[in-house]
Structures are given as C-alpha cells and as structure tokens.
Amino acid sequence: MTIDEIIKNALAEDIGEGDHTSQSIIPPGRIGKAKLLVKEAGIIAGVDIARKVFLQVDPRIVMRVKIEDGARVEPGDVVFEVEGPSISLLMAERTMLNFIQRMSGIA
C-alpha cells in the first residue's frame, strides 16, 4: 500500500462524506489561513505527509513550510502555514494532525 492510499483511507475514515458542520456554517469559497504551532519540545516529523493530506483534500491549498522534518522544535515554533478554502482546511485538519502527532511522537 502506498502513502497516498494510506492517506486516502485515513481521510475516508475521518471525514467520510464531508464535514457537514463546516459546510453548513462556512460560506462556499471562503479562504482561510492556519498554522501548525508546536506545544511541546521535540523532533518534528510528518511535514511531507501533511502536505500530501492537504493536497488530497484540495489541490488549491498552499503550504509554506517553516521547519523541515527532523528538526528540533520548541513550544511556540511555527512548523508551517497553510492557506486555502476554509472548508477544505478544516476537512484536512484532523487527519493531518493524526499523522504529525504520531510521527513526531515516535521521532
């Protein structure tokens, strides 16, 4: 199984038919921004996987990486910033965080 297939399966499990709450309260086309803020010291891992998650959800999402995989991080560091359709960012969030948290915890 490839990483793209693993991400596809994880997204299907996490969001199923979509994020109905976001779709009902956020106007279509609304653009949002988010950042991954570090809460504990450690080693970051999974940044490349996070990019793949965002792009599978919506190829219009733009990700600007500030800290690469394998780097030491401290509370308050910003690993990356993303910008794109708000609904898409919210749909990708849980799956992306699951990968980053798991991989960084192991690292």
mmCIF file of C-alpha atoms in Angstrom:
data_model
loop_
_atom_site.group_PDB
_atom_site.id
_atom_site.type_symbol
_atom_site.label_atom_id
_atom_site.label_comp_id
_atom_site.label_asym_id
_atom_site.label_seq_id
_atom_site.Cartn_x
_atom_site.Cartn_y
_atom_site.Cartn_z
ATOM 1 C CA MET A 1 0.000 0.000 0.000
ATOM 2 C CA THR A 2 1.360 3.433 -0.928
ATOM 3 C CA ILE A 3 1.335 6.509 1.303
ATOM 4 C CA ASP A 4 -1.267 8.086 -0.996
ATOM 5 C CA GLU A 5 -3.559 5.091 -0.425
ATOM 6 C CA ILE A 6 -2.985 5.247 3.324
ATOM 7 C CA ILE A 7 -3.895 8.955 3.328
ATOM 8 C CA LYS A 8 -6.966 8.298 1.185
ATOM 9 C CA ASN A 9 -8.158 5.627 3.643
ATOM 10 C CA ALA A 10 -7.449 7.852 6.647
ATOM 11 C CA LEU A 11 -9.392 10.736 5.090
ATOM 12 C CA ALA A 12 -12.304 8.430 4.301
ATOM 13 C CA GLU A 13 -12.361 7.295 7.921
ATOM 14 C CA ASP A 14 -12.002 10.794 9.402
ATOM 15 C CA ILE A 15 -14.352 12.797 7.166
ATOM 16 C CA GLY A 16 -16.475 10.224 5.359
ATOM 17 C CA GLU A 17 -18.987 12.151 3.255
ATOM 18 C CA GLY A 18 -17.561 15.506 4.319
ATOM 19 C CA ASP A 19 -17.558 17.955 7.180
ATOM 20 C CA HIS A 20 -21.266 18.714 7.399
ATOM 21 C CA THR A 21 -20.859 21.253 10.206
ATOM 22 C CA SER A 22 -18.320 23.338 8.274
ATOM 23 C CA GLN A 23 -20.340 23.037 5.084
ATOM 24 C CA SER A 24 -23.445 24.330 6.844
ATOM 25 C CA ILE A 25 -21.883 27.367 8.545
ATOM 26 C CA ILE A 26 -18.965 28.462 6.333
ATOM 27 C CA PRO A 27 -19.834 30.189 3.057
ATOM 28 C CA PRO A 28 -18.526 28.360 -0.029
ATOM 29 C CA GLY A 29 -15.372 29.972 -1.358
ATOM 30 C CA ARG A 30 -14.299 31.430 1.998
ATOM 31 C CA ILE A 31 -10.498 31.439 2.165
ATOM 32 C CA GLY A 32 -8.772 30.718 5.452
ATOM 33 C CA LYS A 33 -5.311 30.516 6.927
ATOM 34 C CA ALA A 34 -3.894 28.249 9.602
ATOM 35 C CA LYS A 35 -0.554 27.394 11.140
ATOM 36 C CA LEU A 36 0.854 24.388 12.940
ATOM 37 C CA LEU A 37 2.035 25.685 16.313
ATOM 38 C CA VAL A 38 4.313 23.480 18.425
ATOM 39 C CA LYS A 39 3.155 22.875 22.006
ATOM 40 C CA GLU A 40 5.986 20.634 23.267
ATOM 41 C CA ALA A 41 9.717 20.403 22.655
ATOM 42 C CA GLY A 42 10.788 17.522 20.430
ATOM 43 C CA ILE A 43 11.558 16.484 16.872
ATOM 44 C CA ILE A 44 9.078 17.298 14.107
ATOM 45 C CA ALA A 45 8.166 14.558 11.665
ATOM 46 C CA GLY A 46 5.443 14.166 9.053
ATOM 47 C CA VAL A 47 5.616 17.552 7.323
ATOM 48 C CA ASP A 48 5.745 15.939 3.871
ATOM 49 C CA ILE A 49 2.798 13.703 4.772
ATOM 50 C CA ALA A 50 0.867 16.764 5.976
ATOM 51 C CA ARG A 51 1.399 18.379 2.564
ATOM 52 C CA LYS A 52 0.048 15.262 0.858
ATOM 53 C CA VAL A 53 -3.024 15.260 3.122
ATOM 54 C CA PHE A 54 -3.814 18.880 2.303
ATOM 55 C CA LEU A 55 -3.315 18.330 -1.425
ATOM 56 C CA GLN A 56 -5.501 15.214 -1.473
ATOM 57 C CA VAL A 57 -8.297 17.151 0.200
ATOM 58 C CA ASP A 58 -7.917 20.190 -2.066
ATOM 59 C CA PRO A 59 -5.086 20.967 -4.510
ATOM 60 C CA ARG A 60 -5.799 24.691 -4.046
ATOM 61 C CA ILE A 61 -4.324 24.595 -0.528
ATOM 62 C CA VAL A 62 -0.925 26.297 -0.381
ATOM 63 C CA MET A 63 1.522 25.202 2.310
ATOM 64 C CA ARG A 64 4.554 27.257 3.359
ATOM 65 C CA VAL A 65 6.992 25.145 5.385
ATOM 66 C CA LYS A 66 8.998 26.962 8.064
ATOM 67 C CA ILE A 67 10.595 23.924 9.754
ATOM 68 C CA GLU A 68 11.546 20.718 7.938
ATOM 69 C CA ASP A 69 11.196 17.102 9.096
ATOM 70 C CA GLY A 70 13.857 16.028 11.565
ATOM 71 C CA ALA A 71 14.369 19.471 13.104
ATOM 72 C CA ARG A 72 14.237 20.122 16.842
ATOM 73 C CA VAL A 73 11.239 22.226 17.810
ATOM 74 C CA GLU A 74 10.276 24.214 20.882
ATOM 75 C CA PRO A 75 6.908 25.432 22.169
ATOM 76 C CA GLY A 76 5.742 28.382 20.090
ATOM 77 C CA ASP A 77 7.581 27.366 16.905
ATOM 78 C CA VAL A 78 5.505 27.518 13.712
ATOM 79 C CA VAL A 79 6.167 24.430 11.571
ATOM 80 C CA PHE A 80 4.113 25.536 8.574
ATOM 81 C CA GLU A 81 1.333 27.824 7.419
ATOM 82 C CA VAL A 82 -1.472 26.857 5.058
ATOM 83 C CA GLU A 83 -3.944 28.909 3.073
ATOM 84 C CA GLY A 84 -6.909 27.768 1.038
ATOM 85 C CA PRO A 85 -10.643 27.180 1.114
ATOM 86 C CA SER A 86 -11.690 27.187 4.779
ATOM 87 C CA ILE A 87 -13.880 24.101 4.464
ATOM 88 C CA SER A 88 -11.015 22.160 2.883
ATOM 89 C CA LEU A 89 -8.579 23.218 5.625
ATOM 90 C CA LEU A 90 -10.993 22.009 8.295
ATOM 91 C CA MET A 91 -11.619 18.730 6.468
ATOM 92 C CA ALA A 92 -7.869 18.020 6.308
ATOM 93 C CA GLU A 93 -7.052 19.156 9.836
ATOM 94 C CA ARG A 94 -7.831 16.017 11.876
ATOM 95 C CA THR A 95 -6.107 13.591 9.501
ATOM 96 C CA MET A 96 -3.060 15.848 9.153
ATOM 97 C CA LEU A 97 -2.760 16.230 12.926
ATOM 98 C CA ASN A 98 -3.083 12.478 13.444
ATOM 99 C CA PHE A 99 -0.099 11.851 11.137
ATOM 100 C CA ILE A 100 2.050 14.695 12.542
ATOM 101 C CA GLN A 101 1.372 13.817 16.184
ATOM 102 C CA ARG A 102 2.003 10.116 15.706
ATOM 103 C CA MET A 103 5.167 10.547 13.642
ATOM 104 C CA SER A 104 6.590 13.322 15.858
ATOM 105 C CA GLY A 105 5.842 11.260 18.965
ATOM 106 C CA ILE A 106 7.885 8.409 17.537
ATOM 107 C CA ALA A 107 10.702 10.721 16.409
#
